[in-house]
Every structure is written in C-alpha cells, then in structure tokens.
PDB file of C-alpha atoms and ligand atoms in Angstrom:
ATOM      1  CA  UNK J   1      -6.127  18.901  -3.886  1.00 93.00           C
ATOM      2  CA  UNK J   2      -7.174  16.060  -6.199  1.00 96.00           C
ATOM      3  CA  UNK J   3      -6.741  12.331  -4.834  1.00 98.00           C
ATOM      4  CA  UNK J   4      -6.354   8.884  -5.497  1.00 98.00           C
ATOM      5  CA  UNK J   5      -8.475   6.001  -3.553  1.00 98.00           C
ATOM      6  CA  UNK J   6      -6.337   3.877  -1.856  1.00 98.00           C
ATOM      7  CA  UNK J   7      -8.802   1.238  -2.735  1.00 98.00           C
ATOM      8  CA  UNK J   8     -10.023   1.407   0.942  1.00 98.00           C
ATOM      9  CA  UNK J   9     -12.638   3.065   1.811  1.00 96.00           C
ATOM     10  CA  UNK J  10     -12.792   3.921   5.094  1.00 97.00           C
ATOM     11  CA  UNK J  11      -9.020   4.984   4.790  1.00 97.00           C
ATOM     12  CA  UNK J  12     -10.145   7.138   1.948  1.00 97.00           C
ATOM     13  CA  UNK J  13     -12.334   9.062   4.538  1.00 96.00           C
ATOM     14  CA  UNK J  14      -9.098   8.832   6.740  1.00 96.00           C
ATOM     15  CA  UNK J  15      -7.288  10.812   3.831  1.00 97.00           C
ATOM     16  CA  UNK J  16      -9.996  13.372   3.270  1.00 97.00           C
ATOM     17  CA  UNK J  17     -10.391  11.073  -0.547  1.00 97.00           C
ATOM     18  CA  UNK J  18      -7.413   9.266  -0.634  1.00 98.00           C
ATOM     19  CA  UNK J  19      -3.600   9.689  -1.376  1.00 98.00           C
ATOM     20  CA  UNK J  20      -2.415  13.315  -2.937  1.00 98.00           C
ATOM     21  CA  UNK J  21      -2.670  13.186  -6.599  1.00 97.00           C
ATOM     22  CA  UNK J  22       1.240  13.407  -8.221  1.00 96.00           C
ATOM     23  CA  UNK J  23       2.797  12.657  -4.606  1.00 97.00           C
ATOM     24  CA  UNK J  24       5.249   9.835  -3.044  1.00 98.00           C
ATOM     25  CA  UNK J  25       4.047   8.401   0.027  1.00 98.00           C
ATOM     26  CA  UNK J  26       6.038   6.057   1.988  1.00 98.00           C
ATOM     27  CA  UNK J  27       4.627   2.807   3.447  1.00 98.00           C
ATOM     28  CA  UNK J  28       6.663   1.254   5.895  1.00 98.00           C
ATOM     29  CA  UNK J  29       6.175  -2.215   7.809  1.00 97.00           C
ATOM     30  CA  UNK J  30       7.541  -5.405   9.244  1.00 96.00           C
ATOM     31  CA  UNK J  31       7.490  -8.444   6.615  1.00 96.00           C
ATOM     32  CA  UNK J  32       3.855  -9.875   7.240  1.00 96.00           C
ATOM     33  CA  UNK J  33       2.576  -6.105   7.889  1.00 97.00           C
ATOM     34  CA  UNK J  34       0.487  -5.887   4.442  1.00 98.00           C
ATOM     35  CA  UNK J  35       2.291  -3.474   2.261  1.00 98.00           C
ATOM     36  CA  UNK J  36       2.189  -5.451  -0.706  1.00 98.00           C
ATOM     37  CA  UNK J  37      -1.805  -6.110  -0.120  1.00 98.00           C
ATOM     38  CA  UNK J  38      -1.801  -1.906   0.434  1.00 98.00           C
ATOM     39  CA  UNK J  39      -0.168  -1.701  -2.907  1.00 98.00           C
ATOM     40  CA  UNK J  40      -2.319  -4.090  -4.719  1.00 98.00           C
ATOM     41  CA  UNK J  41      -5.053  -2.307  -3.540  1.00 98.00           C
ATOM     42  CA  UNK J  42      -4.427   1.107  -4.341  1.00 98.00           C
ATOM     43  CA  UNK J  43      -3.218  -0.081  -8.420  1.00 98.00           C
ATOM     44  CA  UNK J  44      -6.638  -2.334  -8.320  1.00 98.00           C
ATOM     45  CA  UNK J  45      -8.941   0.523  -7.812  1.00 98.00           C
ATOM     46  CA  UNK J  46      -6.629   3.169 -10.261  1.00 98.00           C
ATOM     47  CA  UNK J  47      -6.783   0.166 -12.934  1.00 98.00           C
ATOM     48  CA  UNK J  48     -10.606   0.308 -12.347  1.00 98.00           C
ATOM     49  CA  UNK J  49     -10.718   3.942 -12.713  1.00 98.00           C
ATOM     50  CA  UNK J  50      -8.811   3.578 -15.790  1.00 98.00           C
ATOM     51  CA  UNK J  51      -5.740   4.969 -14.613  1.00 98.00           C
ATOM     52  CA  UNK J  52      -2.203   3.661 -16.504  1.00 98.00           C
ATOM     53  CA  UNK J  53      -0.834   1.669 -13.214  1.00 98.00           C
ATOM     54  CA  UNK J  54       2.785   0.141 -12.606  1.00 97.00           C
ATOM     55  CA  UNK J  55       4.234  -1.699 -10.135  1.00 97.00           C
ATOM     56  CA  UNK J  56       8.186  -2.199  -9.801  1.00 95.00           C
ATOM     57  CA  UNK J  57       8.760  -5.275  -7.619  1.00 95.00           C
ATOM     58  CA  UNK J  58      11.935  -6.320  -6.106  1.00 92.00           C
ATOM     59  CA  UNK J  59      10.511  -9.604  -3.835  1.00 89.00           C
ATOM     60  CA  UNK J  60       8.108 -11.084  -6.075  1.00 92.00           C
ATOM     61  CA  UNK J  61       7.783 -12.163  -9.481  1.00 93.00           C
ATOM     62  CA  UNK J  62       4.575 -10.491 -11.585  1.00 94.00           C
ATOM     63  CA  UNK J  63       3.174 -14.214 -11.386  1.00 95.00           C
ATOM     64  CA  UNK J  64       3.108 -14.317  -7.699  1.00 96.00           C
ATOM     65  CA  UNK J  65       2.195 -10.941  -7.478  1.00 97.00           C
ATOM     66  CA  UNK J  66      -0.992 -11.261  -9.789  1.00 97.00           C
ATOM     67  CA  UNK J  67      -2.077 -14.759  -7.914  1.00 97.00           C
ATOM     68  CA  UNK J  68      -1.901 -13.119  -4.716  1.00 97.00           C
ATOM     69  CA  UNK J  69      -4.188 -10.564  -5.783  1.00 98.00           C
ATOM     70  CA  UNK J  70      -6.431 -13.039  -6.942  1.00 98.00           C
ATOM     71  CA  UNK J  71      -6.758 -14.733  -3.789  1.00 97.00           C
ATOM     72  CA  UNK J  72      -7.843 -11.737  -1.916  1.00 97.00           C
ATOM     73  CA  UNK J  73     -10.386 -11.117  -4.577  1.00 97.00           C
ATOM     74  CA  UNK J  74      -8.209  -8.324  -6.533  1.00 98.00           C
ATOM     75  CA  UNK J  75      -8.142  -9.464 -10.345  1.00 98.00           C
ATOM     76  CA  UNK J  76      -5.379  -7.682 -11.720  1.00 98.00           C
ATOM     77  CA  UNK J  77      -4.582 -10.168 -14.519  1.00 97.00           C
ATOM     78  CA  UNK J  78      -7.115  -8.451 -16.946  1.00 98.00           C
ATOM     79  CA  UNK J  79      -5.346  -4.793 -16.661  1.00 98.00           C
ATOM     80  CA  UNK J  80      -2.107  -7.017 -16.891  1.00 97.00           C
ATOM     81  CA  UNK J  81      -3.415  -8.667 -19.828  1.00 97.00           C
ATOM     82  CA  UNK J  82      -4.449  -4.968 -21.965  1.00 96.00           C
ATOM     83  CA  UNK J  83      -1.224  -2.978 -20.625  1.00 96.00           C
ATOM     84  CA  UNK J  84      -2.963  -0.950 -18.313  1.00 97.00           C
ATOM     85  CA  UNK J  85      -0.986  -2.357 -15.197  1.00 98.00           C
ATOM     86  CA  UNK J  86       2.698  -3.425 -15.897  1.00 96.00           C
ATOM     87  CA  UNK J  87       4.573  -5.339 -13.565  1.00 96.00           C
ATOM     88  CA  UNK J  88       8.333  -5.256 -13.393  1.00 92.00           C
ATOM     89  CA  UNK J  89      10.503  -7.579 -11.617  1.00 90.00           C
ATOM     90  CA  UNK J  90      13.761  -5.916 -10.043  1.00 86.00           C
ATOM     91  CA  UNK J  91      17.092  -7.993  -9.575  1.00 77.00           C
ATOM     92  CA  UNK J  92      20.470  -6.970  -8.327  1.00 65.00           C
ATOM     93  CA  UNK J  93      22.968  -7.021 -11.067  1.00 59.00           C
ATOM     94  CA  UNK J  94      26.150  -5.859 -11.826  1.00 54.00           C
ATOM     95  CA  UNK J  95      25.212  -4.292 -14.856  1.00 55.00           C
ATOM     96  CA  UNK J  96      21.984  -3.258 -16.302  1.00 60.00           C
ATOM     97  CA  UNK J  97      20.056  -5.535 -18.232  1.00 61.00           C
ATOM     98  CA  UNK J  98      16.787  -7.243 -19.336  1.00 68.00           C
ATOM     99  CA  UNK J  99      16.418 -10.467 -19.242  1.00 67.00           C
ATOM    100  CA  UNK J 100      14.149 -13.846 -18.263  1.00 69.00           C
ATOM    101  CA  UNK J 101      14.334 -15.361 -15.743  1.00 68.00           C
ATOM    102  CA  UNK J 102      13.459 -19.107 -15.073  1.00 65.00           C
ATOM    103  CA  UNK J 103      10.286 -18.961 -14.393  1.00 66.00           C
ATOM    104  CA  UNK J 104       9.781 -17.605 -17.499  1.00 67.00           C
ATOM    105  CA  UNK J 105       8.901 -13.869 -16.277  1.00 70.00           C
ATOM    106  CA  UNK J 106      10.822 -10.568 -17.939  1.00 68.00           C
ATOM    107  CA  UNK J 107      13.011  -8.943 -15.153  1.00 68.00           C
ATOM    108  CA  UNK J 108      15.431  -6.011 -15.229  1.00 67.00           C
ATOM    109  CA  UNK J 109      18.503  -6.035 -13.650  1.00 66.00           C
ATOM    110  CA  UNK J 110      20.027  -3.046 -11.924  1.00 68.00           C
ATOM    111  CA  UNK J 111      22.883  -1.869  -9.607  1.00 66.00           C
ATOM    112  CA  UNK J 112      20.727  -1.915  -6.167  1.00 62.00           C
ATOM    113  CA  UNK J 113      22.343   1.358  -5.550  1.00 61.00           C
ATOM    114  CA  UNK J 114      20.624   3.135  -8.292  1.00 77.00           C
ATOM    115  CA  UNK J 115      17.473   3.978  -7.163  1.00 83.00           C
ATOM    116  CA  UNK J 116      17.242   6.882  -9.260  1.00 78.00           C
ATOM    117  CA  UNK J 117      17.546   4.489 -12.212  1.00 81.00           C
ATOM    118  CA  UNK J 118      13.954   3.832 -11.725  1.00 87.00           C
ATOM    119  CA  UNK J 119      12.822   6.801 -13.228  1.00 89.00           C
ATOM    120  CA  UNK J 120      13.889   4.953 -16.734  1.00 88.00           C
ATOM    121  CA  UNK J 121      11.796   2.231 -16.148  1.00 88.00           C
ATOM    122  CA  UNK J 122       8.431   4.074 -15.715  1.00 93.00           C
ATOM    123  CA  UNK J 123       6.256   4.533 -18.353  1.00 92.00           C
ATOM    124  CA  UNK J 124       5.597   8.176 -18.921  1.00 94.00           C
ATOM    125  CA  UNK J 125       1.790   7.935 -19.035  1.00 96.00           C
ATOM    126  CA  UNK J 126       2.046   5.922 -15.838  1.00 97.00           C
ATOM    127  CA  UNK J 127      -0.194   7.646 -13.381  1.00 98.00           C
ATOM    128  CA  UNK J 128      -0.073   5.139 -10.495  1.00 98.00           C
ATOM    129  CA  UNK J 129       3.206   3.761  -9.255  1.00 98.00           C
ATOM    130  CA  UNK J 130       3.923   0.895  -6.371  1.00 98.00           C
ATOM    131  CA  UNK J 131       7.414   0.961  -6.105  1.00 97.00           C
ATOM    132  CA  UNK J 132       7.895  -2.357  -3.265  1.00 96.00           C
ATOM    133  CA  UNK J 133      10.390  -2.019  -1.812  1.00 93.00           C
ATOM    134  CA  UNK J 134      12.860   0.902  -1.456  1.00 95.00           C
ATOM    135  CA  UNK J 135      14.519  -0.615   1.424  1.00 94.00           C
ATOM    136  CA  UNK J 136      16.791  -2.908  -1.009  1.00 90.00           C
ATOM    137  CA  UNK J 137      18.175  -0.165  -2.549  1.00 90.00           C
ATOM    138  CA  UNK J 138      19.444   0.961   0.821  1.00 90.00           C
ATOM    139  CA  UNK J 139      21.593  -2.010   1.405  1.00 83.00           C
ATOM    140  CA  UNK J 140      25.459  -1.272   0.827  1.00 80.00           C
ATOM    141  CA  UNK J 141      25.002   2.596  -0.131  1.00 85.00           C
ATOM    142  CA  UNK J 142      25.667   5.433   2.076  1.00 90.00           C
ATOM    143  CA  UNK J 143      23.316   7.772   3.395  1.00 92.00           C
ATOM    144  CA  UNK J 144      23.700  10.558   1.624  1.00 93.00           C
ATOM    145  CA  UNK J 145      24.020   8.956  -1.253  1.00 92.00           C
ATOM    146  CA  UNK J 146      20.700   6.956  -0.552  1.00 93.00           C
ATOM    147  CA  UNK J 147      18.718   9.883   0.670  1.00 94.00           C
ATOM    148  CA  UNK J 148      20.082  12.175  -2.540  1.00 93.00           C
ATOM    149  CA  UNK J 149      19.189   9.608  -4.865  1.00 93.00           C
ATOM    150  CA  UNK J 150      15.378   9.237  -3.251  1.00 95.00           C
ATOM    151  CA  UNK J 151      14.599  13.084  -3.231  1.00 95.00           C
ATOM    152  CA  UNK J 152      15.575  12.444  -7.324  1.00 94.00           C
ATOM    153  CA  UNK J 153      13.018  10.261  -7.473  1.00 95.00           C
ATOM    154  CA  UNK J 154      10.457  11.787  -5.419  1.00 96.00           C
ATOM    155  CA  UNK J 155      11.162  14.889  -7.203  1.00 95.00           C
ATOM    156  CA  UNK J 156      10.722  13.065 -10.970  1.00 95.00           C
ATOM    157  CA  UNK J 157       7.243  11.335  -9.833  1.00 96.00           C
ATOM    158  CA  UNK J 158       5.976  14.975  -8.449  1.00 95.00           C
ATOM    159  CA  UNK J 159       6.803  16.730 -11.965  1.00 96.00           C
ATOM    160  CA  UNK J 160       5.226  14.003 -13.744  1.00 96.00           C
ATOM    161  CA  UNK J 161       2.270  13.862 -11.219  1.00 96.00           C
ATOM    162  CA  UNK J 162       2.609  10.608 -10.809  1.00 98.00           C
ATOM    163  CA  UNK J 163       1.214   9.025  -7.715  1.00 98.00           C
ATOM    164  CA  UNK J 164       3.410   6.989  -5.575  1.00 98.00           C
ATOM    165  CA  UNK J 165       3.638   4.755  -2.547  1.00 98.00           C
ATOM    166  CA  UNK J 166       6.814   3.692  -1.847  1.00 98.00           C
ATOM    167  CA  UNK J 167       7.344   0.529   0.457  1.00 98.00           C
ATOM    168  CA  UNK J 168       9.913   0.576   2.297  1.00 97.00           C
ATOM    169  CA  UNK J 169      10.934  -2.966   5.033  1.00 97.00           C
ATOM    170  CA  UNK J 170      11.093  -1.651   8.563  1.00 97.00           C
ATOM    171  CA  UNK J 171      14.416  -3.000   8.949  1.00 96.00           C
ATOM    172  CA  UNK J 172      16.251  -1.118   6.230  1.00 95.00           C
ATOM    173  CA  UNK J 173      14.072   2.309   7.571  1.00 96.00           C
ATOM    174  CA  UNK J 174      15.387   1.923  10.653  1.00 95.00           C
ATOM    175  CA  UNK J 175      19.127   1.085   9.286  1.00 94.00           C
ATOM    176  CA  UNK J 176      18.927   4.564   7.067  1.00 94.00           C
ATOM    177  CA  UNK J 177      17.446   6.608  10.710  1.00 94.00           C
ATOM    178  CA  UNK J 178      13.924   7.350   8.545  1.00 96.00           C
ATOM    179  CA  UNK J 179      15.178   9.688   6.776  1.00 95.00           C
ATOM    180  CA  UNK J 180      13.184   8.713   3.910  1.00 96.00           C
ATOM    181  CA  UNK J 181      10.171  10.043   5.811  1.00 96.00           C
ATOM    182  CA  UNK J 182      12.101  13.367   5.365  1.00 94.00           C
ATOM    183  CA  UNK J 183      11.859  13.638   1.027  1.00 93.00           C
ATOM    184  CA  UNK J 184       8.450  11.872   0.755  1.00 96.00           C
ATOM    185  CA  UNK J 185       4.673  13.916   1.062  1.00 97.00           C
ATOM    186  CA  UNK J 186       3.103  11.370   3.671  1.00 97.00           C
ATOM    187  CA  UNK J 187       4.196   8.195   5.526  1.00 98.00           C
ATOM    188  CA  UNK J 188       1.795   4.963   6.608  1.00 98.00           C
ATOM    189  CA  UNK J 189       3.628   2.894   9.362  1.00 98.00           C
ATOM    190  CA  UNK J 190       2.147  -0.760   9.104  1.00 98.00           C
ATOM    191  CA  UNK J 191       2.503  -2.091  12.892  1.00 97.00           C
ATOM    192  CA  UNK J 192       1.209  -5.320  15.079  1.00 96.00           C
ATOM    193  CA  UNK J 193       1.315  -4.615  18.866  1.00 91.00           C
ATOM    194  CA  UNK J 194      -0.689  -6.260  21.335  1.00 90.00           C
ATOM    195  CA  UNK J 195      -4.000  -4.353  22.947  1.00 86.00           C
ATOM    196  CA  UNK J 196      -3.596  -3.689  26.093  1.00 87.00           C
ATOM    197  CA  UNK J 197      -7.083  -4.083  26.961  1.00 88.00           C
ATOM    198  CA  UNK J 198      -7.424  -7.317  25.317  1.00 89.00           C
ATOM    199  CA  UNK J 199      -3.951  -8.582  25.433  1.00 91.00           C
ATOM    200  CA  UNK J 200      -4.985  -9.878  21.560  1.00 90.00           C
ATOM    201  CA  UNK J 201      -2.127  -8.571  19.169  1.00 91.00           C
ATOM    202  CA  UNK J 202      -3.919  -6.694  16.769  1.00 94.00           C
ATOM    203  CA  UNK J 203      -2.834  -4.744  13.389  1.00 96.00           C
ATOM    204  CA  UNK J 204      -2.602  -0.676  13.439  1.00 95.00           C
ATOM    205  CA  UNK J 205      -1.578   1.890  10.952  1.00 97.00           C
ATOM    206  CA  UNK J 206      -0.492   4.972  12.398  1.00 97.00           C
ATOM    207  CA  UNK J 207      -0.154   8.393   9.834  1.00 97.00           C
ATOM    208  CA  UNK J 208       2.570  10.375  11.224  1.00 96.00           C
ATOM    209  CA  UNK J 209       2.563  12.670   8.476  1.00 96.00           C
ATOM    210  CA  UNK J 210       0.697  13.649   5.411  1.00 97.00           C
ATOM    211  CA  UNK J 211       0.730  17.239   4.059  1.00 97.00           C
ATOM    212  CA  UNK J 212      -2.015  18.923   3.109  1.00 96.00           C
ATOM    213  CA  UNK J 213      -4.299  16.665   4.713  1.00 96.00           C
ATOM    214  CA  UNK J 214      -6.360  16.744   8.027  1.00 95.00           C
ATOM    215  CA  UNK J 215      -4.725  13.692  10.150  1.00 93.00           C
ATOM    216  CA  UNK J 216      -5.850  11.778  13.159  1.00 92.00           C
ATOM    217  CA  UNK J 217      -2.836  10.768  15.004  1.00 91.00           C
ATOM    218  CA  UNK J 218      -4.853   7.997  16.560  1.00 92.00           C
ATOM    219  CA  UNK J 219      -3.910   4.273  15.680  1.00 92.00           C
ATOM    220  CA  UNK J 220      -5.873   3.118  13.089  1.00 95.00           C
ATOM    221  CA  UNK J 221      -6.746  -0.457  13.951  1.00 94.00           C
ATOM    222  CA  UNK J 222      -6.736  -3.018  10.333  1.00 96.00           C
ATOM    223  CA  UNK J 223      -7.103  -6.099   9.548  1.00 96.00           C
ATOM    224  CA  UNK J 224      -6.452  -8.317   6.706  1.00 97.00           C
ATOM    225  CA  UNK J 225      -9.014 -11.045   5.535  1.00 96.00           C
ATOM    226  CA  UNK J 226      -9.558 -12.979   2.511  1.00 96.00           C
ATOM    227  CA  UNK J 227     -11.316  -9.645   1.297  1.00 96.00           C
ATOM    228  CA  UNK J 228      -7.955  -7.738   1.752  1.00 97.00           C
ATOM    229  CA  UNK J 229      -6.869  -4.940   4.225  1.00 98.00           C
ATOM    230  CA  UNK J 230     -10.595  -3.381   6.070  1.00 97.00           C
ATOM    231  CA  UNK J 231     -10.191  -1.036   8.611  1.00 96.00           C
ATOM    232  CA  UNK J 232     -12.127  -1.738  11.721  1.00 86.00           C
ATOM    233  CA  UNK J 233     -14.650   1.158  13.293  1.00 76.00           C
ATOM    234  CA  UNK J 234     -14.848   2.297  16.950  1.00 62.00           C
ATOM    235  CA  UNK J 235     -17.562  -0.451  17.231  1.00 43.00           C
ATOM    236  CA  UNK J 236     -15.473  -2.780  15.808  1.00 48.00           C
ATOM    237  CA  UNK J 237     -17.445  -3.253  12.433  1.00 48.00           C
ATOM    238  CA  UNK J 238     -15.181  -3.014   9.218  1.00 50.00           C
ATOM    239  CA  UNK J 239     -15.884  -1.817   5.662  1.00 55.00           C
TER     240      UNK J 239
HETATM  241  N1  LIG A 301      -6.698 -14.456   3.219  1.00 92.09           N
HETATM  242  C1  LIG A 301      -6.011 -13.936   4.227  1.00 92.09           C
HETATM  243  N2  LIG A 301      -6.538 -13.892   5.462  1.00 92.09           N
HETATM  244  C2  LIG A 301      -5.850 -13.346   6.494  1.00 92.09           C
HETATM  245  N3  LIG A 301      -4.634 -12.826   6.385  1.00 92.09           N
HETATM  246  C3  LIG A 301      -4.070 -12.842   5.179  1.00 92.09           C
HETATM  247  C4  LIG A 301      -4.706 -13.374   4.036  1.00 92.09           C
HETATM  248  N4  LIG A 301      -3.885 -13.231   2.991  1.00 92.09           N
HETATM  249  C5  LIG A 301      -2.773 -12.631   3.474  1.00 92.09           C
HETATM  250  N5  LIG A 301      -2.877 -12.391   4.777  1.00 92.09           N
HETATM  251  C6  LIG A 301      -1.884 -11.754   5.644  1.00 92.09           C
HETATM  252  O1  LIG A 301      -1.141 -10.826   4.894  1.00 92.09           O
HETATM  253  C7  LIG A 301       0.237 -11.001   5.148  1.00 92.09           C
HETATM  254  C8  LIG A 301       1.057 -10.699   3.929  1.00 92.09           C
HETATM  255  O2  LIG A 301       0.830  -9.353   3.551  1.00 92.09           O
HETATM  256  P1  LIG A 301       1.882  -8.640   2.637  1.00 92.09           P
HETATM  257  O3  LIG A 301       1.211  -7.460   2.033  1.00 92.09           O
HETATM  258  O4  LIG A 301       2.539  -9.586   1.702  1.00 92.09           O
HETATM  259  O5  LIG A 301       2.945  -8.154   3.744  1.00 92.09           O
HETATM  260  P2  LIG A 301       4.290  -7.354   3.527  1.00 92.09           P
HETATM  261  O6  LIG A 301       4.333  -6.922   2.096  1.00 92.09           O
HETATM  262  O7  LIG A 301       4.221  -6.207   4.481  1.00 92.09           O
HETATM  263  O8  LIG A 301       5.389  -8.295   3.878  1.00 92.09           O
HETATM  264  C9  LIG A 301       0.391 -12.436   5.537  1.00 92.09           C
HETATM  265  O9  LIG A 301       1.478 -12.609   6.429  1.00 92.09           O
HETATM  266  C10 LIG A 301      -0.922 -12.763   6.207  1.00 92.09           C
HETATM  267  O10 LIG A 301      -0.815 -12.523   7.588  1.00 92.09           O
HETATM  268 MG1  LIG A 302       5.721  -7.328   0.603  1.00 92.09          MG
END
C-alpha cells in the first residue's frame, strides 16, 4: 500500500510510511489538542513533495492559518502563493455562496448540514485534503443523516484517491456516539491526561484503528514545540 508522510517522522515509522494513499482518516481532539498543527503538517510535507494540497477550514481564516504555520516553522505561503495548496474558508449560510469576507479573505458559504457539498469544492487534481473540522457539520443534523452524508464523502475522496484527514472536535464526536470512526480507514485520538508516574499532564495519541496497517495500541506520548508536533521515544528523546 502506497503512503503519505504525515510530515512526522517518527509517526511515519508508527504508520509503517505514513497515512494510506487515497484514504480518510479521522483526527479527533479536544480544542488545544493539535489537530490543526497535525494538518499543517501533513499538507507541508505533500506541498514539498509536490503533491496538489487543500485545506477546507471552518475555524480559521487562510491568513491565520498560513501565520500559524509560519510560527512553527511550516512556510506554507509559497505553495499558497503558486496554487499548489488552496485554502478555503467555510461559513454557515443559508444559501450557498462565495463571497469576502472583512478581512478581506474569499470564503464559501454553505448549509452546515451539507457535508457532502464538499465534494464540489475540491479540486479534482487535489491529492491531499485537510478537511478541519467535520464536527460543525454535525451540529443541528440527525444522525443518520450525518453519518450517510460522511460515508458520501469518504466514499468520493477513496475513488478519487485522494488522501484525507478529517478533524473532527471531541465534543461533536462524542455528541454523534463516534460513529464517524465507523465510515473512515483509520482514526488518531489527540488526548492530554496526566502520567501517573509523574503526575505531569502530558500529550498522547492513541491509534485505535487503521486498516491495513501494523498498530501499536500503546499511547503514543507528543508534544508540541515551536518546531511543531515531535513524538517523544521510550528514552524520552524526540525527532
Ligand atoms: N510554539 C509552541 N510551543 C508550544 N506549544 C504550542 C506552540 N504553538 C502552539 N502550541 C500548542 O498548540 C495548541 C494549538 O494546536 P491546534 O492544532 O490549533 O489545536 P486544535 O486544532 O486541536 O484545537 C495550543 O493550544 C498550544 O498549546
Ligand atoms: Mg484546530
């Protein structure tokens, strides 16, 4: 199975090379957790790689986005610049729509309960996609409805083997019971719980599920410094 660096790489080696190639993996985390930072860098090391990237953001503007980046040493602003990475800002709208919005920044307005509306937004060549985050288009839609309208997606990203993570806020996975662990190839849970050797509260990822791939169920302890997300090693060195 071909894969995609997460732009880690001692994850990488967790992943047997990285995510699956044309797969939608779920990322999900309390606010603070690092999703965003896991998103930035997976699309910084695909734009390096020369991979068409895209991230659809429903928190952030592409400004923000692209200075936060910056100050963990991820430059996106020059794949921004030649079209390789596009940004797209996500609002909640009655109708859909493009428009700007004050800060000057193009945004695209959607009913929040059309997820599968994405698929219209992303670029066919588009090869890696940060969608960030899911869990908004869970608000004020049924189950059903929700979980129908993410296997869509899913499904659309697989046939165009695109490459996916999908971040999804804690709170609205556990409102929707996790069932989007159910239509997506692998899920990353982004956690902070206290050691109970050292009492310090520390950062782990734990990998639940990832098919096709050789998992540790082990926590995987992280942290996040100006350099980003590292993951630590047994000795407590990171890389
Ligand atoms: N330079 C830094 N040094 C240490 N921690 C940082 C740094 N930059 C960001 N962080 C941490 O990353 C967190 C934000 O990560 P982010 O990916 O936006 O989280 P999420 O998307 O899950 O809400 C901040 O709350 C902060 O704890
Ligand atoms: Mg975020």
């Amino acid at each position: 199975m071909n894969r995609l660096s997460t732009g880690i790489p001692r994850l990488d080696k967790k992943l047997q090379g990285g995510y699956p190639e044309g797969e939608s993996i779920l990322i999900t985390g309390e606010p603070g957790t690092g999703k965003t930072i896991l998103g930035i860098q997976f699309l910084h090391q695909a734009c390096m790689e020369g991979k068409k990237c895209m991230m659809i953001a429903t928190e952030e503007t592409p400004e923000k986005i692209l200075l936060h980046a910056k100050l963990l040493g991820f430059d996106l602003e020059p794949f921004f610049k030649e079209n390789r990475l596009s940004i797209m800002r996500i609002l909640e709208m009655r109708t859909s729509y493009t428009g700007i919005s004050t800060d000057g920044s193009q945004y695209t307005g959607m009913h929040m309960d059309d997820l599968n509306n994405l698929t219209h937004l992303i670029a066919d060549d588009a090869e890696a996609i940060v969608v960030d985050n899911i869990g908004t288009f869970s608000i004020g839609t049924d189950l059903r409805s929700f979980r129908d309208k993410l296997e869509e997606l899913t499904y659309f990203l697989s046939t165009q083997k695109m490459t996916a993570l999908l971040m999804m806020d804690k709170t609205a996975h556990e409102l929707t019971y996790r069932i989007s662990e159910y239509s997506t190839y692998g899920t990353i849970r982004l956690m902070v719980k206290e050691n109970p050797y050292t009492g310090k509260m520390e950062r782990f990822m734990y990998i639940p599920k990832m098919r096709g791939t050789r998992i540790s169920l082990d926590p995987i302890i992280y942290d996040i410094s100006d350099e980003g997300i590292k993951l630590s090693t047994t000795q407590g060195k990171k890389d």
